[in-house]
mmCIF file of C-alpha atoms in Angstrom:
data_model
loop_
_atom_site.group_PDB
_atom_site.id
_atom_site.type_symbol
_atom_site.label_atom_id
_atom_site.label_comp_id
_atom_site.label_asym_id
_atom_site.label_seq_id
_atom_site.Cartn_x
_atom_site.Cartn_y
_atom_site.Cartn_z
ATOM 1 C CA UNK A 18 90.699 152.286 49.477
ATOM 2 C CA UNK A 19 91.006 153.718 52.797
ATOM 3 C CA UNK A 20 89.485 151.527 55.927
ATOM 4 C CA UNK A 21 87.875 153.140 58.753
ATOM 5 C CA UNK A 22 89.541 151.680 62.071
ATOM 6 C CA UNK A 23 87.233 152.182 65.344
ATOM 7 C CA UNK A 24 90.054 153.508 67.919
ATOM 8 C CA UNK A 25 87.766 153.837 70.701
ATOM 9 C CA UNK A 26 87.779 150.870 73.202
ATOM 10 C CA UNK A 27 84.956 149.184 74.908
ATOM 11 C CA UNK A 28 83.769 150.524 78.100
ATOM 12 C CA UNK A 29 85.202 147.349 80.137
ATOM 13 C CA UNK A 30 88.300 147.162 77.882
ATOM 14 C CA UNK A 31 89.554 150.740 78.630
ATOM 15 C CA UNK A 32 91.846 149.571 81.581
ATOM 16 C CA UNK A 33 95.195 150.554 82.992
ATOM 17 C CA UNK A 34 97.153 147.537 81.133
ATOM 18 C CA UNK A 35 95.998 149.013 77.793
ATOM 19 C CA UNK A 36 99.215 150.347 75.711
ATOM 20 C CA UNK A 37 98.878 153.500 75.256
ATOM 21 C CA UNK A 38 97.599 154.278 78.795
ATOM 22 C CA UNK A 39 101.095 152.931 79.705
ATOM 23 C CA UNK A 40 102.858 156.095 78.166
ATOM 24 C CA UNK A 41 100.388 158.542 79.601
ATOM 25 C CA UNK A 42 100.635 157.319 82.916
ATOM 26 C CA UNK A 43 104.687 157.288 82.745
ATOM 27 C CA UNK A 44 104.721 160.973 81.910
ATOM 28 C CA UNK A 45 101.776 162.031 83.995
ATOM 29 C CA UNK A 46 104.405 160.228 87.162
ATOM 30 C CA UNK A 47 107.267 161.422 86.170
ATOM 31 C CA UNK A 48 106.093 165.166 85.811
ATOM 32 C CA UNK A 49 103.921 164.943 88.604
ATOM 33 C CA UNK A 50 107.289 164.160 90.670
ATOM 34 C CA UNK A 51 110.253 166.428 88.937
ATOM 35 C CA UNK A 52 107.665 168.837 90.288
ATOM 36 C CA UNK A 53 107.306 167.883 93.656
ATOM 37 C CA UNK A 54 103.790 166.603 93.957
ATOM 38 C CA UNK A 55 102.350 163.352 94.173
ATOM 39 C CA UNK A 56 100.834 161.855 91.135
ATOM 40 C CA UNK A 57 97.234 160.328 91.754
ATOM 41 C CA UNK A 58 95.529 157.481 89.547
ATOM 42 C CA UNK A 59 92.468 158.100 87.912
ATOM 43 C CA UNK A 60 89.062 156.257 88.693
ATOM 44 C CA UNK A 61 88.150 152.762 87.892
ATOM 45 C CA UNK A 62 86.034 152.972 84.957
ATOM 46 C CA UNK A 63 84.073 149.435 86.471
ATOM 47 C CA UNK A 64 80.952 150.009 88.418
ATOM 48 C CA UNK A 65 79.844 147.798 91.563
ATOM 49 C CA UNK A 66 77.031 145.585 90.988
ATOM 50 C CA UNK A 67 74.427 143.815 93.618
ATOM 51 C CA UNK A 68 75.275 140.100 91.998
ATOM 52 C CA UNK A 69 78.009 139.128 94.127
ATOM 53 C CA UNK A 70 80.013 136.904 92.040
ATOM 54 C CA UNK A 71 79.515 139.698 89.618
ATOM 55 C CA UNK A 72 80.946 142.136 92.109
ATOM 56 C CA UNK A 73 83.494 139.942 92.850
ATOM 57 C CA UNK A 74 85.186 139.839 89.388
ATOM 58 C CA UNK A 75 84.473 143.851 89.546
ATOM 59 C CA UNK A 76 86.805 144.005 92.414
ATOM 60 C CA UNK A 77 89.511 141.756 91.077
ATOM 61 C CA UNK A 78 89.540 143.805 87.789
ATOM 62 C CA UNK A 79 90.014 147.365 89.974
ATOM 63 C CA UNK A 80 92.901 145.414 91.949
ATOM 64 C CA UNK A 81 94.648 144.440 88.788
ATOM 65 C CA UNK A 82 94.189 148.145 88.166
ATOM 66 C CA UNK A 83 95.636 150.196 91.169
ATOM 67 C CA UNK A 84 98.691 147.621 90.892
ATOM 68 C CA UNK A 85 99.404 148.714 87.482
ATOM 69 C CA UNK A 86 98.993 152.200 88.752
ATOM 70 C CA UNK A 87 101.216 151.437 91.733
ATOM 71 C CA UNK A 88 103.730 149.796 89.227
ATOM 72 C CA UNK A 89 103.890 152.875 87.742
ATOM 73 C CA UNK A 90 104.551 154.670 90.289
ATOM 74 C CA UNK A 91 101.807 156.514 91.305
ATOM 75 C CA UNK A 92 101.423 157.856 94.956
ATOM 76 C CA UNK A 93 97.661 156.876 95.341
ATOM 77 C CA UNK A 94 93.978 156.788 93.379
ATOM 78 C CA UNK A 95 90.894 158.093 93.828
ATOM 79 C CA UNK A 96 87.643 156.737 93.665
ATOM 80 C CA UNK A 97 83.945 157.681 92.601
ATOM 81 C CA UNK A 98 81.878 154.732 94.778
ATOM 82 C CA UNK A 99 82.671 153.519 98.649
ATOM 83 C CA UNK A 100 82.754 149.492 97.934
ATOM 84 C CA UNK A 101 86.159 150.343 95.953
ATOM 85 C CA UNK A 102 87.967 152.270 99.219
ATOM 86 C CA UNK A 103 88.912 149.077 100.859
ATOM 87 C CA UNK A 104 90.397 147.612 97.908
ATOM 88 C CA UNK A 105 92.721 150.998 96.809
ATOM 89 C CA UNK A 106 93.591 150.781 100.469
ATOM 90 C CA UNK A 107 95.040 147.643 100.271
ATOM 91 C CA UNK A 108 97.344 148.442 97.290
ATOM 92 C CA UNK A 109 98.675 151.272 98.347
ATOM 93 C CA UNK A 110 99.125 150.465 101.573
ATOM 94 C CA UNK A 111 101.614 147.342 100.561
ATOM 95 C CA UNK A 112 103.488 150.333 98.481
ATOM 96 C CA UNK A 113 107.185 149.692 99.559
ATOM 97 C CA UNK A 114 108.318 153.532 100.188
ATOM 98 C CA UNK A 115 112.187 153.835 98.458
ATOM 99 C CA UNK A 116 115.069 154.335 100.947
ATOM 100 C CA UNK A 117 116.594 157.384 101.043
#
């Protein structure tokens, strides 16, 4: 008997440390740069909230996420609400450029 298996992640679980978003964003990078652009993270799927330890834990979450992105070598992100600039900001501006 064949079991169904529900592939599709949570909302909140759908997050740059996930496996297979690992391999995607590798080969997005590394095309993105044999062909001489920058490659650009995708949006947080998190939304910000008015409860601030709520929004807190938001923030933490899209950190942990732009350093994966910056791990993998991604130039910068983009963002779809204002209260996550700061934070995107911050990663990418500690982004050690590579000697050349």
């Amino acid at each position: 008997e064949v079991q169904k298996v529900d592939l599709a992640l949570e909302r909140d679980q759908m997050r740059m440390g996930v496996r297979f978003m690992g391999g995607e964003t590798s080969l997005h990078v590394k095309t993105m740069h044999k062909r001489g652009s920058q490659a650009i993270g995708g949006m947080s799927n998190l939304v910000p909230t008015e409860e601030a330890e709520a929004q807190r834990v938001v923030m933490e979450k899209v950190r942990e996420d732009k350093m994966q992105e910056r791990t993998h070598g991604f130039d910068g992100t983009w963002v779809a609400h204002p209260t996550m600039v700061h934070v995107c900001k911050e990663v990418f501006r500690e982004q050690v450029v590579p000697e050349t």
